Amino acid sequence: MTATINLTVHVKPGSRKGPLVVADQGVENSLTVFLQQRAVEGAANDALVALLATHFGVAKRDVVVVRGHTSRIKRVRVDRS
């Protein structure tokens, strides 16, 4: 059985803190993700997928940016087996 997690992710590209995943206090299924990569030619989205895959212990193919490809606020789906 596969469990699916739908998340709202606030991405902070070009951050010196990154890579870092922080749960938003008081907001369910919401994360803030700090990335060193800049939002140029999809580098930040690629880094986001890789970081979330590592964070949740799944393959990169199981992490999908559903909405907000060019926005800092994204909807992301994580499929866990």
Tab-separated table of N, CA and C in Angstrom:
chain	number	residue	atom	x	y	z
A	1	MET	N	0.841	-1.183	0.000
A	1	MET	CA	0.000	0.000	0.000
A	1	MET	C	0.885	1.245	0.000
A	2	THR	N	0.543	2.191	-0.840
A	2	THR	CA	1.311	3.416	-0.958
A	2	THR	C	0.620	4.540	-0.201
A	3	ALA	N	1.382	5.246	0.623
A	3	ALA	CA	0.864	6.415	1.329
A	3	ALA	C	1.342	7.656	0.588
A	4	THR	N	0.434	8.593	0.403
A	4	THR	CA	0.769	9.829	-0.280
A	4	THR	C	0.704	10.987	0.702
A	5	ILE	N	1.727	11.824	0.665
A	5	ILE	CA	1.782	13.018	1.500
A	5	ILE	C	1.719	14.217	0.579
A	6	ASN	N	0.757	15.104	0.807
A	6	ASN	CA	0.660	16.345	0.058
A	6	ASN	C	1.147	17.465	0.959
A	7	LEU	N	2.107	18.240	0.450
A	7	LEU	CA	2.744	19.279	1.249
A	7	LEU	C	2.645	20.635	0.569
A	8	THR	N	2.597	21.671	1.388
A	8	THR	CA	2.816	23.028	0.917
A	8	THR	C	4.238	23.369	1.328
A	9	VAL	N	5.055	23.747	0.356
A	9	VAL	CA	6.471	23.999	0.615
A	9	VAL	C	6.809	25.426	0.232
A	10	HIS	N	7.386	26.162	1.180
A	10	HIS	CA	7.888	27.506	0.920
A	10	HIS	C	9.385	27.382	0.690
A	11	VAL	N	9.818	27.641	-0.543
A	11	VAL	CA	11.211	27.450	-0.927
A	11	VAL	C	11.952	28.774	-0.832
A	12	LYS	N	13.138	28.720	-0.239
A	12	LYS	CA	14.002	29.898	-0.135
A	12	LYS	C	15.295	29.591	-0.894
A	13	PRO	N	15.318	29.864	-2.220
A	13	PRO	CA	16.516	29.571	-3.004
A	13	PRO	C	17.632	30.579	-2.721
A	14	GLY	N	18.862	30.151	-2.946
A	14	GLY	CA	20.006	31.038	-2.747
A	14	GLY	C	20.293	31.329	-1.293
A	15	SER	N	19.882	30.451	-0.397
A	15	SER	CA	20.050	30.667	1.040
A	15	SER	C	21.382	30.135	1.521
A	16	ARG	N	21.981	30.827	2.438
A	16	ARG	CA	23.230	30.351	3.039
A	16	ARG	C	22.961	29.248	4.059
A	17	LYS	N	21.725	29.137	4.532
A	17	LYS	CA	21.363	28.106	5.503
A	17	LYS	C	21.279	26.718	4.883
A	18	GLY	N	21.048	26.667	3.591
A	18	GLY	CA	20.703	25.418	2.938
A	18	GLY	C	21.815	24.432	2.803
A	19	PRO	N	21.506	23.195	2.523
A	19	PRO	CA	20.154	22.647	2.414
A	19	PRO	C	19.580	22.320	3.790
A	20	LEU	N	18.337	22.740	4.007
A	20	LEU	CA	17.698	22.569	5.302
A	20	LEU	C	16.188	22.485	5.110
A	21	VAL	N	15.543	21.540	5.816
A	21	VAL	CA	14.087	21.388	5.792
A	21	VAL	C	13.583	21.702	7.192
A	22	VAL	N	12.620	22.642	7.292
A	22	VAL	CA	12.072	23.060	8.580
A	22	VAL	C	10.554	22.927	8.529
A	23	ALA	N	9.978	22.244	9.520
A	23	ALA	CA	8.513	22.135	9.607
A	23	ALA	C	7.961	23.465	10.106
A	24	ASP	N	6.917	23.957	9.458
A	24	ASP	CA	6.276	25.209	9.881
A	24	ASP	C	5.462	24.948	11.134
A	25	GLN	N	5.678	25.729	12.162
A	25	GLN	CA	4.994	25.565	13.444
A	25	GLN	C	3.509	25.866	13.306
A	26	GLY	N	2.682	24.962	13.783
A	26	GLY	CA	1.242	25.180	13.815
A	26	GLY	C	0.520	24.995	12.503
A	27	VAL	N	1.243	24.660	11.441
A	27	VAL	CA	0.613	24.459	10.134
A	27	VAL	C	0.901	23.028	9.689
A	28	GLU	N	-0.162	22.241	9.562
A	28	GLU	CA	0.001	20.843	9.184
A	28	GLU	C	0.397	20.714	7.716
A	29	ASN	N	1.307	19.780	7.433
A	29	ASN	CA	1.768	19.487	6.072
A	29	ASN	C	2.365	20.704	5.379
A	30	SER	N	3.114	21.497	6.130
A	30	SER	CA	3.745	22.678	5.569
A	30	SER	C	5.211	22.715	5.986
A	31	LEU	N	6.083	22.946	5.013
A	31	LEU	CA	7.516	22.999	5.251
A	31	LEU	C	8.116	24.261	4.659
A	32	THR	N	9.208	24.719	5.255
A	32	THR	CA	10.051	25.736	4.647
A	32	THR	C	11.360	25.043	4.311
A	33	VAL	N	11.815	25.212	3.072
A	33	VAL	CA	13.034	24.546	2.624
A	33	VAL	C	14.020	25.610	2.147
A	34	PHE	N	15.199	25.596	2.753
A	34	PHE	CA	16.271	26.509	2.387
A	34	PHE	C	17.215	25.781	1.439
A	35	LEU	N	17.471	26.365	0.267
A	35	LEU	CA	18.330	25.751	-0.746
A	35	LEU	C	19.464	26.697	-1.110
A	36	GLN	N	20.637	26.142	-1.351
A	36	GLN	CA	21.757	26.962	-1.797
A	36	GLN	C	21.613	27.314	-3.273
A	37	GLN	N	20.973	26.461	-4.046
A	37	GLN	CA	20.825	26.682	-5.481
A	37	GLN	C	19.906	27.867	-5.748
A	38	ARG	N	20.228	28.593	-6.778
A	38	ARG	CA	19.395	29.715	-7.215
A	38	ARG	C	18.273	29.194	-8.115
A	39	ALA	N	17.233	29.985	-8.241
A	39	ALA	CA	16.091	29.624	-9.090
A	39	ALA	C	16.396	29.961	-10.539
A	40	VAL	N	17.366	29.275	-11.111
A	40	VAL	CA	17.788	29.500	-12.491
A	40	VAL	C	17.727	28.180	-13.231
A	41	GLU	N	16.978	28.152	-14.321
A	41	GLU	CA	16.858	26.977	-15.193
A	41	GLU	C	16.466	25.712	-14.430
A	42	GLY	N	15.611	25.857	-13.429
A	42	GLY	CA	15.087	24.709	-12.705
A	42	GLY	C	16.026	24.104	-11.675
A	43	ALA	N	17.165	24.741	-11.407
A	43	ALA	CA	18.142	24.183	-10.459
A	43	ALA	C	17.554	24.075	-9.055
A	44	ALA	N	16.784	25.071	-8.634
A	44	ALA	CA	16.191	25.031	-7.299
A	44	ALA	C	15.135	23.928	-7.201
A	45	ASN	N	14.329	23.738	-8.239
A	45	ASN	CA	13.327	22.666	-8.228
A	45	ASN	C	13.996	21.293	-8.175
A	46	ASP	N	15.069	21.116	-8.944
A	46	ASP	CA	15.790	19.844	-8.928
A	46	ASP	C	16.386	19.577	-7.546
A	47	ALA	N	16.943	20.614	-6.938
A	47	ALA	CA	17.526	20.474	-5.601
A	47	ALA	C	16.438	20.191	-4.567
A	48	LEU	N	15.270	20.818	-4.731
A	48	LEU	CA	14.146	20.587	-3.817
A	48	LEU	C	13.709	19.128	-3.867
A	49	VAL	N	13.542	18.589	-5.058
A	49	VAL	CA	13.115	17.196	-5.221
A	49	VAL	C	14.143	16.260	-4.584
A	50	ALA	N	15.424	16.498	-4.842
A	50	ALA	CA	16.474	15.649	-4.279
A	50	ALA	C	16.498	15.723	-2.759
A	51	LEU	N	16.362	16.926	-2.204
A	51	LEU	CA	16.406	17.098	-0.754
A	51	LEU	C	15.199	16.449	-0.079
A	52	LEU	N	14.004	16.638	-0.640
A	52	LEU	CA	12.815	16.025	-0.050
A	52	LEU	C	12.851	14.505	-0.170
A	53	ALA	N	13.401	13.986	-1.259
A	53	ALA	CA	13.532	12.533	-1.411
A	53	ALA	C	14.434	11.977	-0.311
A	54	THR	N	15.536	12.645	-0.052
A	54	THR	CA	16.434	12.218	1.025
A	54	THR	C	15.758	12.361	2.382
A	55	HIS	N	15.063	13.463	2.593
A	55	HIS	CA	14.401	13.732	3.870
A	55	HIS	C	13.353	12.664	4.205
A	56	PHE	N	12.577	12.254	3.209
A	56	PHE	CA	11.511	11.277	3.434
A	56	PHE	C	11.954	9.832	3.162
A	57	GLY	N	13.185	9.649	2.702
A	57	GLY	CA	13.696	8.308	2.460
A	57	GLY	C	13.054	7.604	1.286
A	58	VAL	N	12.784	8.351	0.223
A	58	VAL	CA	12.182	7.787	-0.982
A	58	VAL	C	13.065	8.131	-2.183
A	59	ALA	N	12.757	7.528	-3.318
A	59	ALA	CA	13.475	7.840	-4.557
A	59	ALA	C	13.009	9.199	-5.093
A	60	LYS	N	13.871	9.842	-5.877
A	60	LYS	CA	13.512	11.150	-6.446
A	60	LYS	C	12.266	11.063	-7.316
A	61	ARG	N	12.053	9.924	-7.953
A	61	ARG	CA	10.870	9.779	-8.817
A	61	ARG	C	9.564	9.810	-8.022
A	62	ASP	N	9.646	9.590	-6.701
A	62	ASP	CA	8.457	9.595	-5.847
A	62	ASP	C	8.106	10.975	-5.301
A	63	VAL	N	8.895	11.989	-5.651
A	63	VAL	CA	8.635	13.366	-5.224
A	63	VAL	C	8.288	14.174	-6.464
A	64	VAL	N	7.089	14.785	-6.475
A	64	VAL	CA	6.608	15.511	-7.650
A	64	VAL	C	6.146	16.899	-7.237
A	65	VAL	N	6.648	17.920	-7.953
A	65	VAL	CA	6.131	19.275	-7.768
A	65	VAL	C	4.847	19.352	-8.582
A	66	VAL	N	3.721	19.450	-7.887
A	66	VAL	CA	2.415	19.422	-8.539
A	66	VAL	C	2.036	20.796	-9.074
A	67	ARG	N	2.327	21.824	-8.287
A	67	ARG	CA	1.923	23.181	-8.655
A	67	ARG	C	2.965	24.161	-8.137
A	68	GLY	N	3.196	25.236	-8.868
A	68	GLY	CA	4.095	26.291	-8.422
A	68	GLY	C	5.522	26.131	-8.908
A	69	HIS	N	5.692	25.616	-10.108
A	69	HIS	CA	7.041	25.385	-10.636
A	69	HIS	C	7.880	26.658	-10.686
A	70	THR	N	7.264	27.810	-10.889
A	70	THR	CA	8.016	29.061	-10.963
A	70	THR	C	7.767	29.957	-9.749
A	71	SER	N	7.118	29.416	-8.747
A	71	SER	CA	6.792	30.172	-7.539
A	71	SER	C	7.626	29.671	-6.367
A	72	ARG	N	7.741	30.491	-5.338
A	72	ARG	CA	8.438	30.055	-4.128
A	72	ARG	C	7.537	29.198	-3.245
A	73	ILE	N	6.235	29.284	-3.438
A	73	ILE	CA	5.300	28.443	-2.700
A	73	ILE	C	4.812	27.361	-3.656
A	74	LYS	N	5.062	26.114	-3.279
A	74	LYS	CA	4.789	24.986	-4.160
A	74	LYS	C	3.922	23.962	-3.467
A	75	ARG	N	3.175	23.196	-4.245
A	75	ARG	CA	2.463	22.010	-3.752
A	75	ARG	C	3.286	20.824	-4.231
A	76	VAL	N	3.641	19.962	-3.295
A	76	VAL	CA	4.494	18.821	-3.600
A	76	VAL	C	3.805	17.550	-3.109
A	77	ARG	N	3.897	16.499	-3.920
A	77	ARG	CA	3.358	15.191	-3.542
A	77	ARG	C	4.517	14.224	-3.342
A	78	VAL	N	4.485	13.518	-2.214
A	78	VAL	CA	5.496	12.504	-1.908
A	78	VAL	C	4.783	11.162	-1.793
A	79	ASP	N	5.152	10.210	-2.621
A	79	ASP	CA	4.576	8.870	-2.568
A	79	ASP	C	5.524	7.969	-1.791
A	80	ARG	N	5.013	7.416	-0.698
A	80	ARG	CA	5.823	6.523	0.143
A	80	ARG	C	5.304	5.103	0.008
A	81	SER	N	6.190	4.188	-0.247
A	81	SER	CA	5.804	2.782	-0.416
A	81	SER	C	5.733	2.078	0.911
